[in-house]
Coordinates of C-alpha atoms and ligand atoms in Angstrom, one line a residue:
E4 CA -7.1 129.5 -3.1
L5 CA -7.7 133.1 -2.8
R6 CA -5.2 135.6 -4.5
L7 CA -5.7 138.5 -2.6
P8 CA -3.3 141.2 -2.2
S9 CA -2.2 139.6 1.4
K10 CA -3.3 135.9 1.1
V11 CA -6.2 135.0 3.5
A12 CA -5.9 131.6 4.5
S13 CA -9.3 129.7 5.3
Q14 CA -10.0 129.9 8.8
V15 CA -12.8 127.6 8.6
I16 CA -12.9 124.8 11.3
L17 CA -14.6 121.9 10.0
T18 CA -16.0 120.4 13.4
F19 CA -19.3 121.1 12.2
P20 CA -21.6 118.0 11.8
R21 CA -21.6 116.8 8.1
S22 CA -24.0 118.6 5.9
A23 CA -26.0 116.2 3.6
M24 CA -26.4 119.0 1.1
I25 CA -22.9 120.2 0.6
H26 CA -19.6 118.3 0.0
D27 CA -17.4 118.7 3.0
D28 CA -14.6 119.8 0.3
L29 CA -16.5 123.1 -0.8
V30 CA -17.2 124.5 2.5
A31 CA -13.8 126.1 3.2
P32 CA -13.3 127.4 -0.5
I33 CA -16.7 128.9 -0.4
N34 CA -16.0 130.5 3.0
D35 CA -12.8 131.8 1.1
Q36 CA -15.2 133.1 -1.6
I37 CA -17.3 135.1 0.9
T38 CA -14.0 137.0 1.9
S39 CA -13.1 137.5 -1.9
E40 CA -16.7 139.2 -2.6
A41 CA -16.0 141.3 0.4
Y42 CA -12.8 142.4 -0.8
A43 CA -14.2 143.3 -3.8
S44 CA -16.7 145.4 -2.3
Q45 CA -14.1 147.1 -0.4
L46 CA -11.7 147.6 -3.3
Y47 CA -14.7 149.2 -5.4
L48 CA -15.5 151.5 -2.4
Q49 CA -11.8 152.6 -2.6
M50 CA -12.1 153.2 -6.5
S51 CA -15.4 155.1 -5.8
M52 CA -13.5 157.5 -3.3
W53 CA -10.5 157.9 -5.5
A54 CA -13.2 159.2 -8.2
E55 CA -14.9 161.4 -5.7
D56 CA -11.7 162.9 -4.4
K57 CA -10.7 163.6 -8.3
G58 CA -14.2 165.4 -9.2
L59 CA -15.2 162.6 -11.4
P60 CA -19.0 162.0 -10.5
G61 CA -19.8 159.4 -13.2
A62 CA -16.7 157.1 -12.2
S63 CA -17.8 157.4 -8.8
K64 CA -21.3 156.6 -9.1
F65 CA -20.1 153.6 -11.2
F66 CA -18.0 152.3 -8.4
R67 CA -20.3 152.8 -5.8
G68 CA -23.0 150.8 -7.3
H69 CA -20.5 147.9 -7.6
V70 CA -20.1 147.9 -3.9
A71 CA -23.7 147.2 -2.9
E72 CA -23.4 144.4 -5.9
E73 CA -20.4 142.8 -4.4
M74 CA -22.1 142.6 -1.2
D75 CA -24.9 140.9 -2.8
H76 CA -22.5 138.5 -3.8
R77 CA -21.0 137.8 -0.5
N78 CA -24.8 137.5 1.0
R79 CA -25.7 134.8 -1.8
L80 CA -22.9 132.9 -0.7
V81 CA -23.6 133.1 3.1
D82 CA -27.3 132.2 2.6
Y83 CA -26.4 129.2 0.6
L84 CA -24.2 127.8 3.4
V85 CA -26.9 128.5 5.9
E86 CA -29.3 127.0 3.8
C87 CA -27.0 124.0 3.7
D88 CA -26.5 124.0 7.3
A89 CA -22.7 124.4 7.0
P90 CA -20.4 126.8 9.0
V91 CA -19.9 130.4 8.1
R92 CA -16.6 131.7 9.2
L93 CA -15.7 135.2 8.6
Q94 CA -12.2 136.2 7.8
A95 CA -10.1 139.4 7.8
I96 CA -10.6 141.2 4.6
P97 CA -7.3 142.7 3.3
A98 CA -7.1 146.6 2.7
P99 CA -7.5 147.7 -0.7
T100 CA -4.7 150.0 -2.3
A101 CA -5.6 153.6 -2.6
E102 CA -3.2 154.7 -4.9
F103 CA -4.2 154.6 -8.5
E104 CA -2.3 156.6 -11.2
S105 CA -5.5 157.5 -13.4
L106 CA -9.1 156.3 -14.4
V107 CA -7.3 154.3 -16.9
S108 CA -5.4 152.2 -14.6
I109 CA -8.5 151.9 -12.1
I110 CA -10.5 150.6 -15.2
N111 CA -7.8 148.2 -15.9
A112 CA -7.5 147.0 -12.5
A113 CA -11.2 146.3 -12.1
Y114 CA -11.2 144.5 -15.4
D115 CA -8.2 142.4 -14.0
H116 CA -9.9 141.8 -10.7
E117 CA -13.1 140.7 -12.5
K118 CA -11.1 138.0 -14.4
M119 CA -9.5 136.7 -11.3
V120 CA -13.0 136.5 -9.7
T121 CA -14.1 134.5 -12.9
E122 CA -11.2 132.0 -12.3
Q123 CA -12.2 131.6 -8.5
I124 CA -15.9 130.9 -9.5
D125 CA -14.7 128.6 -12.1
A126 CA -12.3 126.6 -9.9
L127 CA -15.3 126.5 -7.3
A128 CA -17.4 125.2 -10.0
S129 CA -15.1 122.5 -11.1
L130 CA -14.3 121.4 -7.6
A131 CA -18.0 121.0 -7.1
L132 CA -18.4 118.7 -10.3
D133 CA -15.4 116.9 -9.3
R134 CA -17.0 115.9 -6.0
R135 CA -20.2 115.3 -7.4
D136 CA -22.0 118.1 -5.6
F137 CA -24.6 119.1 -7.7
N138 CA -26.3 121.4 -5.3
T139 CA -23.3 123.7 -5.0
F140 CA -22.7 123.3 -8.6
N141 CA -26.2 124.3 -9.2
M142 CA -25.9 127.7 -7.0
L143 CA -22.7 128.4 -8.9
Q144 CA -24.7 128.9 -11.9
W145 CA -25.8 132.2 -11.1
F146 CA -22.2 133.1 -10.4
I147 CA -21.2 131.8 -13.6
A148 CA -23.7 134.1 -15.7
E149 CA -22.8 137.1 -13.2
Q150 CA -18.9 136.7 -13.9
R151 CA -19.8 136.6 -17.6
E152 CA -21.8 139.8 -17.6
E153 CA -19.0 141.6 -15.3
L154 CA -16.5 140.6 -18.0
V155 CA -18.7 142.0 -20.7
L156 CA -19.4 145.1 -19.1
F157 CA -15.8 145.8 -17.9
R158 CA -14.4 144.9 -21.7
G159 CA -17.1 147.4 -23.0
I160 CA -15.6 150.1 -20.8
V161 CA -11.7 149.2 -21.7
D162 CA -13.0 149.3 -25.4
Y163 CA -14.7 152.7 -25.0
M164 CA -11.9 154.2 -23.2
K165 CA -9.5 153.2 -26.3
L166 CA -12.0 154.5 -28.8
A167 CA -12.1 157.8 -27.0
G168 CA -8.5 158.1 -26.9
F169 CA -8.2 158.5 -23.1
T170 CA -4.6 158.2 -21.7
G171 CA -5.1 159.2 -18.3
G172 CA -4.8 162.9 -18.3
P173 CA -7.3 165.7 -17.8
G174 CA -9.0 166.7 -21.1
D175 CA -12.2 166.3 -23.0
A176 CA -11.7 162.4 -23.2
L177 CA -11.7 162.1 -19.4
V178 CA -14.8 164.1 -19.2
N179 CA -16.2 162.1 -22.1
L180 CA -15.2 158.7 -20.2
D181 CA -16.7 159.9 -16.9
T182 CA -20.1 160.5 -18.5
F183 CA -19.8 157.2 -20.4
L184 CA -19.4 155.5 -17.2
L185 CA -22.2 157.4 -15.5
S186 CA -24.4 155.9 -18.5
Q187 CA -23.2 152.4 -17.5
C188 CA -24.3 152.6 -13.9
H189 CA -27.9 151.4 -14.8
A190 CA -26.5 149.2 -17.3
H191 CA -26.1 146.3 -15.1
Ligands
OFO11 FE1 -17.7 141.6 -9.4 O1 -18.3 140.0 -9.3 FE2 -18.5 139.5 -7.3 O2 -16.8 139.5 -7.2

């Protein structure tokens, strides 16, 4: 089940002929995950726009990079369903919030979001194993590794933020953090 700001119910109509490559029970959750990845892309674009508005080029570029990454995650799932000859049914993507207090709150929100996506991927992997759907389980290995990378990346930024003594207001620590984010653009 997705936990997005406004819950999106899976609208997959399972009238498609059964695929030999994916267990039926995985088709709707993977369609939900397609929406979740698209939502992450929207969220990071909104965060990038917030940073742009505040004159923070490092943060803006960092989050902008994640926009394309999340679209890649979405496309991987779409391609997998196509490969399995299973239905793709796109859903409405909830609007992300555009109101953020500071760069601290954005970084923390992004880290929390990645933790949530990690739980979603883990739940998918656990369902795939339970249904002995080894194709899907194998496909999800890439996402498991990707989520580990995402968590390491964001935890590193949170740690740096604490180290730099940045609490949210303007000043040297903010400039320092923005420069650090710029340095993380190619780290992933
Ligand atoms: Fe940020 O990894 Fe996909 O959602």
